[in-house]
PDB file of C-alpha atoms and ligand atoms in Angstrom:
ATOM      1  CA  MET A   1      25.094  -9.341   9.741  1.00 37.00           C
ATOM      2  CA  SER A   2      22.227 -10.026   7.731  1.00 43.00           C
ATOM      3  CA  SER A   3      18.997  -7.931   7.283  1.00 42.00           C
ATOM      4  CA  ASP A   4      16.781  -9.775  10.013  1.00 44.00           C
ATOM      5  CA  GLN A   5      19.394  -9.980  12.982  1.00 45.00           C
ATOM      6  CA  MET A   6      19.615  -6.357  12.398  1.00 43.00           C
ATOM      7  CA  PRO A   7      18.389  -4.302  16.169  1.00 42.00           C
ATOM      8  CA  MET A   8      14.771  -1.936  15.794  1.00 42.00           C
ATOM      9  CA  THR A   9      17.555   0.879  16.590  1.00 45.00           C
ATOM     10  CA  ALA A  10      19.179   0.517  13.164  1.00 55.00           C
ATOM     11  CA  GLY A  11      16.760   2.948  12.251  1.00 62.00           C
ATOM     12  CA  PRO A  12      14.946   5.625  11.248  1.00 89.00           C
ATOM     13  CA  ASP A  13      14.275   3.937   7.767  1.00 98.00           C
ATOM     14  CA  THR A  14      13.015   6.195   5.221  1.00 98.00           C
ATOM     15  CA  ALA A  15       9.792   4.788   3.888  1.00 98.00           C
ATOM     16  CA  VAL A  16       7.444   6.158   0.431  1.00 99.00           C
ATOM     17  CA  VAL A  17       4.273   5.404   1.058  1.00 99.00           C
ATOM     18  CA  THR A  18       1.818   5.259  -2.614  1.00 99.00           C
ATOM     19  CA  GLY A  19      -1.562   6.340  -2.451  1.00 98.00           C
ATOM     20  CA  ALA A  20      -0.764   8.628   1.194  1.00 98.00           C
ATOM     21  CA  ALA A  21      -3.702  10.746   1.241  1.00 98.00           C
ATOM     22  CA  GLY A  22      -6.039   8.498   0.789  1.00 98.00           C
ATOM     23  CA  GLY A  23      -8.405   7.501   4.418  1.00 97.00           C
ATOM     24  CA  LEU A  24      -5.615   3.967   4.356  1.00 98.00           C
ATOM     25  CA  GLY A  25      -2.537   5.311   2.623  1.00 98.00           C
ATOM     26  CA  TYR A  26      -2.698   8.225   5.372  1.00 98.00           C
ATOM     27  CA  ARG A  27      -2.779   6.071   8.705  1.00 98.00           C
ATOM     28  CA  ILE A  28      -0.168   3.478   7.209  1.00 98.00           C
ATOM     29  CA  GLY A  29       2.349   6.380   7.383  1.00 98.00           C
ATOM     30  CA  LEU A  30       1.450   7.980  10.324  1.00 98.00           C
ATOM     31  CA  SER A  31       2.014   4.429  11.515  1.00 98.00           C
ATOM     32  CA  LEU A  32       5.373   4.027  10.213  1.00 98.00           C
ATOM     33  CA  MET A  33       6.204   7.375  11.545  1.00 98.00           C
ATOM     34  CA  ARG A  34       5.108   6.043  15.368  1.00 97.00           C
ATOM     35  CA  ALA A  35       7.615   3.205  14.271  1.00 97.00           C
ATOM     36  CA  GLY A  36      10.321   5.754  14.219  1.00 97.00           C
ATOM     37  CA  HIS A  37      10.269   6.339  10.334  1.00 98.00           C
ATOM     38  CA  ARG A  38      10.669   9.147   8.246  1.00 98.00           C
ATOM     39  CA  VAL A  39       8.183   8.788   5.550  1.00 98.00           C
ATOM     40  CA  VAL A  40       7.472  10.328   2.126  1.00 98.00           C
ATOM     41  CA  PHE A  41       3.517  10.572   1.681  1.00 98.00           C
ATOM     42  CA  THR A  42       3.061  10.300  -2.167  1.00 98.00           C
ATOM     43  CA  ASP A  43      -0.322  11.030  -3.793  1.00 98.00           C
ATOM     44  CA  ILE A  44      -1.371  11.991  -7.795  1.00 98.00           C
ATOM     45  CA  SER A  45      -2.946  14.737  -5.790  1.00 98.00           C
ATOM     46  CA  ALA A  46      -0.660  17.621  -4.176  1.00 98.00           C
ATOM     47  CA  ASP A  47      -4.106  19.456  -2.941  1.00 98.00           C
ATOM     48  CA  ALA A  48      -4.640  16.513  -1.079  1.00 98.00           C
ATOM     49  CA  LEU A  49      -1.217  15.975   0.259  1.00 98.00           C
ATOM     50  CA  ASP A  50      -1.200  19.729   0.872  1.00 98.00           C
ATOM     51  CA  ALA A  51      -4.493  19.296   3.070  1.00 98.00           C
ATOM     52  CA  LEU A  52      -2.575  16.541   5.215  1.00 98.00           C
ATOM     53  CA  THR A  53      -2.237  17.044   9.092  1.00 97.00           C
ATOM     54  CA  TRP A  54      -0.108  15.874  11.375  1.00 98.00           C
ATOM     55  CA  PRO A  55      -1.069  14.763  15.103  1.00 98.00           C
ATOM     56  CA  ASP A  56       0.768  15.666  18.361  1.00 97.00           C
ATOM     57  CA  ASP A  57       2.058  12.377  18.773  1.00 96.00           C
ATOM     58  CA  VAL A  58       4.281  11.670  15.304  1.00 97.00           C
ATOM     59  CA  ASP A  59       7.280  13.844  14.805  1.00 96.00           C
ATOM     60  CA  SER A  60       6.206  16.094  11.930  1.00 97.00           C
ATOM     61  CA  ASP A  61       9.886  17.031  10.496  1.00 96.00           C
ATOM     62  CA  MET A  62       9.803  13.388  10.097  1.00 97.00           C
ATOM     63  CA  ALA A  63       6.831  13.824   7.200  1.00 98.00           C
ATOM     64  CA  LEU A  64       7.576  14.473   3.117  1.00 98.00           C
ATOM     65  CA  THR A  65       4.788  15.131   0.729  1.00 98.00           C
ATOM     66  CA  MET A  66       5.677  14.320  -3.131  1.00 98.00           C
ATOM     67  CA  THR A  67       3.229  14.265  -5.731  1.00 98.00           C
ATOM     68  CA  LEU A  68       3.511  10.558  -7.646  1.00 98.00           C
ATOM     69  CA  ASP A  69       1.285   9.607 -10.301  1.00 99.00           C
ATOM     70  CA  VAL A  70       1.906   5.623  -9.823  1.00 98.00           C
ATOM     71  CA  THR A  71       0.957   5.229 -13.767  1.00 98.00           C
ATOM     72  CA  LYS A  72       4.397   6.915 -14.488  1.00 98.00           C
ATOM     73  CA  LYS A  73       7.778   4.786 -14.277  1.00 98.00           C
ATOM     74  CA  GLY A  74       8.962   7.907 -14.490  1.00 98.00           C
ATOM     75  CA  ASP A  75       7.570   9.371 -11.259  1.00 98.00           C
ATOM     76  CA  PHE A  76       8.611   6.122  -9.127  1.00 99.00           C
ATOM     77  CA  GLU A  77      12.221   7.359 -10.587  1.00 98.00           C
ATOM     78  CA  ARG A  78      11.834  11.041  -9.861  1.00 98.00           C
ATOM     79  CA  VAL A  79      10.473  10.224  -6.279  1.00 98.00           C
ATOM     80  CA  LEU A  80      13.334   7.971  -5.593  1.00 98.00           C
ATOM     81  CA  THR A  81      16.420   9.882  -7.211  1.00 98.00           C
ATOM     82  CA  ASP A  82      14.317  12.877  -4.637  1.00 98.00           C
ATOM     83  CA  VAL A  83      14.124  11.165  -1.931  1.00 98.00           C
ATOM     84  CA  LEU A  84      17.735   9.889  -2.023  1.00 98.00           C
ATOM     85  CA  ALA A  85      18.824  13.373  -2.159  1.00 98.00           C
ATOM     86  CA  GLN A  86      17.007  14.803   0.857  1.00 97.00           C
ATOM     87  CA  ALA A  87      16.762  11.760   2.739  1.00 97.00           C
ATOM     88  CA  GLY A  88      19.935  10.379   2.305  1.00 97.00           C
ATOM     89  CA  SER A  89      18.697   6.734   1.992  1.00 98.00           C
ATOM     90  CA  VAL A  90      15.251   5.105   1.233  1.00 98.00           C
ATOM     91  CA  GLU A  91      14.085   1.091   2.796  1.00 98.00           C
ATOM     92  CA  ILE A  92      10.805   0.677   2.928  1.00 98.00           C
ATOM     93  CA  LEU A  93       7.928   1.136  -0.271  1.00 99.00           C
ATOM     94  CA  VAL A  94       4.354   0.787   0.099  1.00 99.00           C
ATOM     95  CA  ASN A  95       2.167   0.393  -2.755  1.00 99.00           C
ATOM     96  CA  CYS A  96      -1.365   1.490  -1.724  1.00 98.00           C
ATOM     97  CA  ALA A  97      -2.263   3.567  -4.353  1.00 98.00           C
ATOM     98  CA  ALA A  98      -5.502   2.334  -6.377  1.00 98.00           C
ATOM     99  CA  LEU A  99      -8.785   3.144  -7.761  1.00 98.00           C
ATOM    100  CA  THR A 100     -11.863   1.593  -6.253  1.00 97.00           C
ATOM    101  CA  ARG A 101     -14.475   0.893  -9.187  1.00 96.00           C
ATOM    102  CA  THR A 102     -17.774  -0.804  -8.362  1.00 94.00           C
ATOM    103  CA  THR A 103     -19.060  -1.516 -11.990  1.00 96.00           C
ATOM    104  CA  PRO A 104     -21.105  -4.904 -12.686  1.00 96.00           C
ATOM    105  CA  VAL A 105     -19.159  -6.831 -14.224  1.00 97.00           C
ATOM    106  CA  PHE A 106     -20.649  -7.024 -17.960  1.00 97.00           C
ATOM    107  CA  ASP A 107     -21.290  -3.249 -18.227  1.00 97.00           C
ATOM    108  CA  ILE A 108     -17.105  -2.663 -17.607  1.00 98.00           C
ATOM    109  CA  SER A 109     -15.586  -1.323 -20.642  1.00 98.00           C
ATOM    110  CA  PRO A 110     -12.657  -2.230 -22.011  1.00 98.00           C
ATOM    111  CA  GLU A 111     -10.993   1.678 -20.967  1.00 98.00           C
ATOM    112  CA  GLU A 112     -12.502   1.261 -17.490  1.00 98.00           C
ATOM    113  CA  PHE A 113     -10.873  -2.148 -16.707  1.00 98.00           C
ATOM    114  CA  SER A 114      -7.603  -0.834 -18.284  1.00 98.00           C
ATOM    115  CA  GLN A 115      -7.739   2.233 -16.121  1.00 98.00           C
ATOM    116  CA  VAL A 116      -8.037  -0.186 -13.028  1.00 98.00           C
ATOM    117  CA  MET A 117      -5.088  -2.549 -14.101  1.00 98.00           C
ATOM    118  CA  ASP A 118      -2.794   1.227 -14.660  1.00 98.00           C
ATOM    119  CA  ILE A 119      -3.260   2.026 -11.720  1.00 98.00           C
ATOM    120  CA  ASN A 120      -3.677  -0.533  -9.455  1.00 98.00           C
ATOM    121  CA  LEU A 121      -1.872  -3.465 -10.761  1.00 99.00           C
ATOM    122  CA  ARG A 122       0.432  -1.918 -13.184  1.00 98.00           C
ATOM    123  CA  SER A 123       1.387   0.564 -10.584  1.00 98.00           C
ATOM    124  CA  VAL A 124       2.757  -2.093  -8.501  1.00 99.00           C
ATOM    125  CA  PHE A 125       4.894  -4.070 -11.170  1.00 99.00           C
ATOM    126  CA  VAL A 126       6.715  -0.819 -12.183  1.00 99.00           C
ATOM    127  CA  GLY A 127       6.894   0.207  -8.113  1.00 99.00           C
ATOM    128  CA  CYS A 128       8.719  -2.962  -7.380  1.00 99.00           C
ATOM    129  CA  GLN A 129      11.326  -3.000 -10.347  1.00 98.00           C
ATOM    130  CA  VAL A 130      12.293   0.303  -9.510  1.00 99.00           C
ATOM    131  CA  PHE A 131      12.253   0.619  -6.114  1.00 99.00           C
ATOM    132  CA  GLY A 132      13.257  -3.405  -6.213  1.00 98.00           C
ATOM    133  CA  ALA A 133      16.174  -2.369  -8.412  1.00 98.00           C
ATOM    134  CA  HIS A 134      17.683   0.175  -5.687  1.00 98.00           C
ATOM    135  CA  PHE A 135      16.565  -1.992  -2.725  1.00 98.00           C
ATOM    136  CA  ARG A 136      18.916  -4.896  -4.265  1.00 98.00           C
ATOM    137  CA  SER A 137      21.802  -3.085  -4.834  1.00 98.00           C
ATOM    138  CA  ALA A 138      22.004  -1.498  -1.743  1.00 98.00           C
ATOM    139  CA  GLY A 139      21.414  -4.794  -0.017  1.00 98.00           C
ATOM    140  CA  TYR A 140      18.316  -4.131   2.044  1.00 98.00           C
ATOM    141  CA  GLY A 141      14.563  -3.520   2.173  1.00 98.00           C
ATOM    142  CA  ARG A 142      10.974  -4.045   2.314  1.00 98.00           C
ATOM    143  CA  ILE A 143       8.191  -3.704   0.182  1.00 99.00           C
ATOM    144  CA  VAL A 144       4.646  -3.985   1.026  1.00 99.00           C
ATOM    145  CA  ASN A 145       1.592  -3.955  -1.237  1.00 99.00           C
ATOM    146  CA  MET A 146      -2.046  -3.807  -0.248  1.00 98.00           C
ATOM    147  CA  ALA A 147      -4.073  -6.130  -1.999  1.00 98.00           C
ATOM    148  CA  SER A 148      -7.881  -6.773  -0.937  1.00 98.00           C
ATOM    149  CA  LEU A 149     -10.533  -9.560   0.343  1.00 98.00           C
ATOM    150  CA  ALA A 150     -11.747  -9.062  -2.632  1.00 98.00           C
ATOM    151  CA  ALA A 151      -9.082 -10.913  -4.560  1.00 98.00           C
ATOM    152  CA  GLN A 152     -10.111 -14.005  -2.807  1.00 97.00           C
ATOM    153  CA  ASN A 153     -13.790 -13.873  -2.719  1.00 95.00           C
ATOM    154  CA  GLY A 154     -14.274 -12.415  -6.266  1.00 95.00           C
ATOM    155  CA  GLY A 155     -15.367  -8.899  -4.988  1.00 91.00           C
ATOM    156  CA  THR A 156     -18.686  -8.772  -3.626  1.00 84.00           C
ATOM    157  CA  ALA A 157     -18.744  -4.878  -3.077  1.00 85.00           C
ATOM    158  CA  THR A 158     -16.219  -4.114  -5.795  1.00 93.00           C
ATOM    159  CA  GLY A 159     -15.784  -4.565  -9.424  1.00 96.00           C
ATOM    160  CA  ALA A 160     -14.257  -7.615 -11.295  1.00 97.00           C
ATOM    161  CA  HIS A 161     -11.524  -5.610 -12.814  1.00 98.00           C
ATOM    162  CA  TYR A 162     -10.805  -4.512  -9.045  1.00 98.00           C
ATOM    163  CA  ALA A 163     -10.802  -7.772  -7.753  1.00 98.00           C
ATOM    164  CA  ALA A 164      -8.514  -9.130 -10.425  1.00 98.00           C
ATOM    165  CA  SER A 165      -6.038  -6.386  -9.895  1.00 98.00           C
ATOM    166  CA  LYS A 166      -5.703  -7.345  -6.596  1.00 98.00           C
ATOM    167  CA  GLY A 167      -5.578 -10.970  -7.693  1.00 98.00           C
ATOM    168  CA  GLY A 168      -2.561  -9.553  -9.598  1.00 98.00           C
ATOM    169  CA  ILE A 169      -1.036  -8.010  -6.585  1.00 99.00           C
ATOM    170  CA  ILE A 170      -0.840 -11.181  -4.381  1.00 98.00           C
ATOM    171  CA  THR A 171       0.769 -12.678  -7.824  1.00 98.00           C
ATOM    172  CA  LEU A 172       3.753 -10.311  -8.177  1.00 99.00           C
ATOM    173  CA  THR A 173       4.141  -9.834  -4.397  1.00 99.00           C
ATOM    174  CA  LYS A 174       5.229 -13.752  -4.886  1.00 98.00           C
ATOM    175  CA  VAL A 175       7.477 -12.742  -7.997  1.00 98.00           C
ATOM    176  CA  PHE A 176       9.434  -9.984  -6.420  1.00 99.00           C
ATOM    177  CA  ALA A 177       9.344 -11.975  -3.436  1.00 99.00           C
ATOM    178  CA  ARG A 178      11.511 -14.837  -4.738  1.00 98.00           C
ATOM    179  CA  GLU A 179      13.802 -12.568  -6.985  1.00 98.00           C
ATOM    180  CA  LEU A 180      15.097 -10.520  -4.355  1.00 98.00           C
ATOM    181  CA  ALA A 181      14.884 -13.250  -1.545  1.00 98.00           C
ATOM    182  CA  GLY A 182      19.156 -13.372  -1.582  1.00 98.00           C
ATOM    183  CA  ASP A 183      19.390  -9.819  -1.459  1.00 98.00           C
ATOM    184  CA  GLY A 184      17.977  -8.850   1.906  1.00 98.00           C
ATOM    185  CA  VAL A 185      15.104  -7.983  -0.105  1.00 98.00           C
ATOM    186  CA  THR A 186      11.138  -8.901   1.748  1.00 99.00           C
ATOM    187  CA  CYS A 187       8.127  -8.369  -0.082  1.00 99.00           C
ATOM    188  CA  ASN A 188       5.040  -8.583   0.884  1.00 99.00           C
ATOM    189  CA  ALA A 189       1.389  -8.248   0.386  1.00 99.00           C
ATOM    190  CA  ILE A 190      -1.971  -7.413   2.813  1.00 99.00           C
ATOM    191  CA  ALA A 191      -5.157  -8.531   2.102  1.00 98.00           C
ATOM    192  CA  PRO A 192      -8.333  -6.226   4.005  1.00 98.00           C
ATOM    193  CA  GLY A 193     -11.632  -6.896   4.417  1.00 97.00           C
ATOM    194  CA  PRO A 194     -13.963  -3.819   4.102  1.00 95.00           C
ATOM    195  CA  LEU A 195     -12.566  -0.552   6.496  1.00 96.00           C
ATOM    196  CA  ASP A 196     -14.036   1.779   8.449  1.00 93.00           C
ATOM    197  CA  VAL A 197     -12.264   4.924   6.046  1.00 92.00           C
ATOM    198  CA  PRO A 198     -13.764   7.391   3.543  1.00 90.00           C
ATOM    199  CA  LEU A 199     -13.669   5.119   0.528  1.00 90.00           C
ATOM    200  CA  LEU A 200     -16.520   2.838   2.339  1.00 87.00           C
ATOM    201  CA  ARG A 201     -18.765   5.848   2.604  1.00 85.00           C
ATOM    202  CA  ASP A 202     -18.245   6.894  -1.234  1.00 87.00           C
ATOM    203  CA  ILE A 203     -19.206   3.546  -2.656  1.00 87.00           C
ATOM    204  CA  LEU A 204     -21.490   2.091  -0.331  1.00 86.00           C
ATOM    205  CA  PRO A 205     -25.104   3.377  -0.477  1.00 83.00           C
ATOM    206  CA  GLY A 206     -25.950   4.672   3.228  1.00 85.00           C
ATOM    207  CA  ASP A 207     -28.357   1.181   4.107  1.00 88.00           C
ATOM    208  CA  LYS A 208     -25.192  -1.326   2.837  1.00 87.00           C
ATOM    209  CA  LEU A 209     -23.209   0.760   4.912  1.00 88.00           C
ATOM    210  CA  ALA A 210     -25.246   0.431   8.084  1.00 90.00           C
ATOM    211  CA  ALA A 211     -25.680  -3.164   7.429  1.00 92.00           C
ATOM    212  CA  MET A 212     -22.030  -4.052   6.925  1.00 91.00           C
ATOM    213  CA  PRO A 213     -20.824  -4.769  10.570  1.00 93.00           C
ATOM    214  CA  GLY A 214     -23.587  -6.918  10.866  1.00 94.00           C
ATOM    215  CA  MET A 215     -22.390  -9.193   7.908  1.00 94.00           C
ATOM    216  CA  ILE A 216     -18.579  -9.194   9.404  1.00 96.00           C
ATOM    217  CA  PRO A 217     -18.495 -12.053  11.518  1.00 97.00           C
ATOM    218  CA  THR A 218     -16.209 -10.132  13.909  1.00 97.00           C
ATOM    219  CA  GLY A 219     -19.006  -7.636  13.855  1.00 96.00           C
ATOM    220  CA  SER A 220     -17.316  -4.564  12.747  1.00 95.00           C
ATOM    221  CA  LEU A 221     -15.202  -2.533  10.036  1.00 96.00           C
ATOM    222  CA  GLY A 222     -11.606  -3.257   9.731  1.00 97.00           C
ATOM    223  CA  SER A 223      -9.122  -0.354  11.761  1.00 97.00           C
ATOM    224  CA  PRO A 224      -6.443   1.197   9.329  1.00 98.00           C
ATOM    225  CA  ASP A 225      -4.280   1.935  11.937  1.00 98.00           C
ATOM    226  CA  PHE A 226      -4.265  -1.906  12.370  1.00 98.00           C
ATOM    227  CA  ILE A 227      -3.695  -2.188   8.670  1.00 98.00           C
ATOM    228  CA  GLY A 228      -0.608   0.276   9.278  1.00 98.00           C
ATOM    229  CA  GLN A 229       0.428  -1.511  12.338  1.00 98.00           C
ATOM    230  CA  ILE A 230       0.989  -4.816  10.109  1.00 98.00           C
ATOM    231  CA  VAL A 231       2.815  -2.759   7.427  1.00 98.00           C
ATOM    232  CA  SER A 232       5.262  -1.505  10.397  1.00 98.00           C
ATOM    233  CA  LEU A 233       5.491  -5.313  11.645  1.00 98.00           C
ATOM    234  CA  MET A 234       6.076  -6.395   7.496  1.00 98.00           C
ATOM    235  CA  ALA A 235       8.531  -3.128   6.985  1.00 98.00           C
ATOM    236  CA  SER A 236      10.876  -3.565  10.365  1.00 98.00           C
ATOM    237  CA  ARG A 237      14.113  -5.138  10.536  1.00 97.00           C
ATOM    238  CA  GLU A 238      13.409  -8.079  12.086  1.00 97.00           C
ATOM    239  CA  ALA A 239      10.799  -8.960   9.172  1.00 98.00           C
ATOM    240  CA  GLY A 240      13.529 -10.687   7.613  1.00 98.00           C
ATOM    241  CA  ALA A 241      11.922 -14.119   7.590  1.00 97.00           C
ATOM    242  CA  MET A 242       8.883 -13.062   6.445  1.00 98.00           C
ATOM    243  CA  THR A 243       8.638 -12.613   2.355  1.00 98.00           C
ATOM    244  CA  GLY A 244       5.914 -13.541  -0.816  1.00 98.00           C
ATOM    245  CA  ALA A 245       3.053 -13.800   2.278  1.00 98.00           C
ATOM    246  CA  THR A 246      -0.501 -11.998   1.846  1.00 98.00           C
ATOM    247  CA  VAL A 247      -1.737 -11.664   5.381  1.00 98.00           C
ATOM    248  CA  ASP A 248      -5.665 -11.814   5.709  1.00 98.00           C
ATOM    249  CA  ALA A 249      -7.120  -8.668   7.866  1.00 98.00           C
ATOM    250  CA  ASN A 250     -10.795  -9.353   6.995  1.00 97.00           C
ATOM    251  CA  GLY A 251     -12.768 -10.239  10.194  1.00 97.00           C
ATOM    252  CA  GLY A 252     -13.486 -13.540   9.108  1.00 97.00           C
ATOM    253  CA  LEU A 253     -14.887 -12.655   5.837  1.00 96.00           C
ATOM    254  CA  TYR A 254     -12.555 -14.897   4.400  1.00 96.00           C
ATOM    255  CA  VAL A 255     -11.437 -18.507   5.658  1.00 96.00           C
ATOM    256  CA  ARG A 256      -8.632 -20.267   4.161  1.00 91.00           C
TER     257      ARG A 256
HETATM  258  N1  LIG B 301     -11.186   0.884   2.158  1.00 72.09           N
HETATM  259  C1  LIG B 301     -10.935  -0.290   1.864  1.00 72.09           C
HETATM  260  O1  LIG B 301     -11.837  -1.132   2.707  1.00 72.09           O
HETATM  261  C2  LIG B 301      -9.752  -1.483   1.412  1.00 72.09           C
HETATM  262  C3  LIG B 301     -10.097  -2.591   1.569  1.00 72.09           C
HETATM  263  C4  LIG B 301      -9.230  -3.215   0.943  1.00 72.09           C
HETATM  264  C5  LIG B 301      -7.613  -2.867   0.503  1.00 72.09           C
HETATM  265  N2  LIG B 301      -8.042  -1.621   0.325  1.00 72.09           N
HETATM  266  C6  LIG B 301      -7.076  -0.766  -0.475  1.00 72.09           C
HETATM  267  O2  LIG B 301      -6.287  -0.182   0.070  1.00 72.09           O
HETATM  268  C7  LIG B 301      -5.638   0.939  -0.502  1.00 72.09           C
HETATM  269  C8  LIG B 301      -6.016   2.555  -0.350  1.00 72.09           C
HETATM  270  O3  LIG B 301      -7.734   2.745   0.192  1.00 72.09           O
HETATM  271  P1  LIG B 301      -8.332   3.558   0.171  1.00 72.09           P
HETATM  272  O4  LIG B 301      -9.371   3.265   1.444  1.00 72.09           O
HETATM  273  O5  LIG B 301      -7.409   4.311   1.105  1.00 72.09           O
HETATM  274  O6  LIG B 301      -8.861   4.745  -0.940  1.00 72.09           O
HETATM  275  P2  LIG B 301      -8.596   5.668  -1.436  1.00 72.09           P
HETATM  276  O7  LIG B 301      -9.267   5.581  -2.488  1.00 72.09           O
HETATM  277  O8  LIG B 301      -8.999   6.817  -0.384  1.00 72.09           O
HETATM  278  O9  LIG B 301      -7.006   6.395  -1.619  1.00 72.09           O
HETATM  279  C9  LIG B 301      -6.352   6.215  -2.862  1.00 72.09           C
HETATM  280  C10 LIG B 301      -5.582   6.849  -2.870  1.00 72.09           C
HETATM  281  O10 LIG B 301      -4.880   6.511  -4.192  1.00 72.09           O
HETATM  282  C11 LIG B 301      -4.611   8.079  -4.886  1.00 72.09           C
HETATM  283  N3  LIG B 301      -4.308   8.016  -6.300  1.00 72.09           N
HETATM  284  C12 LIG B 301      -5.333   7.145  -7.132  1.00 72.09           C
HETATM  285  N4  LIG B 301      -4.967   7.390  -8.352  1.00 72.09           N
HETATM  286  C13 LIG B 301      -4.029   7.704  -8.485  1.00 72.09           C
HETATM  287  C14 LIG B 301      -2.269   7.289  -9.410  1.00 72.09           C
HETATM  288  N5  LIG B 301      -2.502   7.106 -10.749  1.00 72.09           N
HETATM  289  N6  LIG B 301      -1.439   7.587  -8.718  1.00 72.09           N
HETATM  290  C15 LIG B 301      -1.102   8.182  -7.462  1.00 72.09           C
HETATM  291  N7  LIG B 301      -2.275   7.937  -6.441  1.00 72.09           N
HETATM  292  C16 LIG B 301      -3.259   7.807  -7.013  1.00 72.09           C
HETATM  293  C17 LIG B 301      -5.989   8.950  -4.595  1.00 72.09           C
HETATM  294  O11 LIG B 301      -5.759  10.098  -5.163  1.00 72.09           O
HETATM  295  C18 LIG B 301      -6.096   8.594  -3.217  1.00 72.09           C
HETATM  296  O12 LIG B 301      -5.586   9.501  -2.594  1.00 72.09           O
HETATM  297  C19 LIG B 301      -5.872   0.463  -1.604  1.00 72.09           C
HETATM  298  O13 LIG B 301      -5.183  -0.205  -2.391  1.00 72.09           O
HETATM  299  C20 LIG B 301      -7.419  -0.419  -1.949  1.00 72.09           C
HETATM  300  O14 LIG B 301      -7.452  -1.354  -3.021  1.00 72.09           O
HETATM  301  C21 LIG B 301      -9.082  -0.797   1.346  1.00 72.09           C
END
């Protein structure tokens, strides 16, 4: 049976989410759990992982937490090995970890540029390599990469390094999609606009935050739970025909 003919009941699949202690990664993990999957919430911050809580409508036995620094290839390899040992298989990788910086372009030091590229872009390359190789051997896998509207509009609220890293993610998504298409493995990206998550309150001063919904054609910030639902769709067994795509979810801020 080809992967896109497999029934929904083939699960539960196991998903690894990076940056899963963050505002969006956590909601994505919960959405995947609601879709019936076992989810490994990973993050660089052990304290933040320890502080995660599980709502009543998810089965907390289906959640695991593991530290993973996305700048370290060895961490991806360790997590892959540990998840296989504990869960028996892994079918889904969501690359969500990122560092958001808003430094004006002429003030960005080469060091800060490299740091953002390492955490946001090089990490996606390494994650897709490590998990993509495993998925290829297994003959099935789903990769979802978190890009951003900043990649498409050059970044307005965010920095040039952040925007460029997200543009690179869209390109890497196409590369891995093409490489893995014959092996039952898909690779897709999502490009959200401003989301209703804590990060936005951190990077925008109060008056800009208050004005933001009025600047969005649909009139409201994006929902992290809706982004989680898109991830769950891309990660489903039925989604075999969708690969190399970047899905926009930006409230009409960028229309192509
Ligand atoms: N928030 C938005 O409005 C928005 C819009 C478009 C795209 N995005 C993208 O969505 C993703 C999540 O955004 P968010 O709002 O949850 O951000 P966030 O800052 O709340 O979460 C990011 C998480 O990544 C973790 N992290 C940082 N460095 C790491 C490393 N080296 N290794 C592992 N984990 C690390 C942090 O600890 C944090 O938990 C990011 O890729 C971001 O670029 C967010």
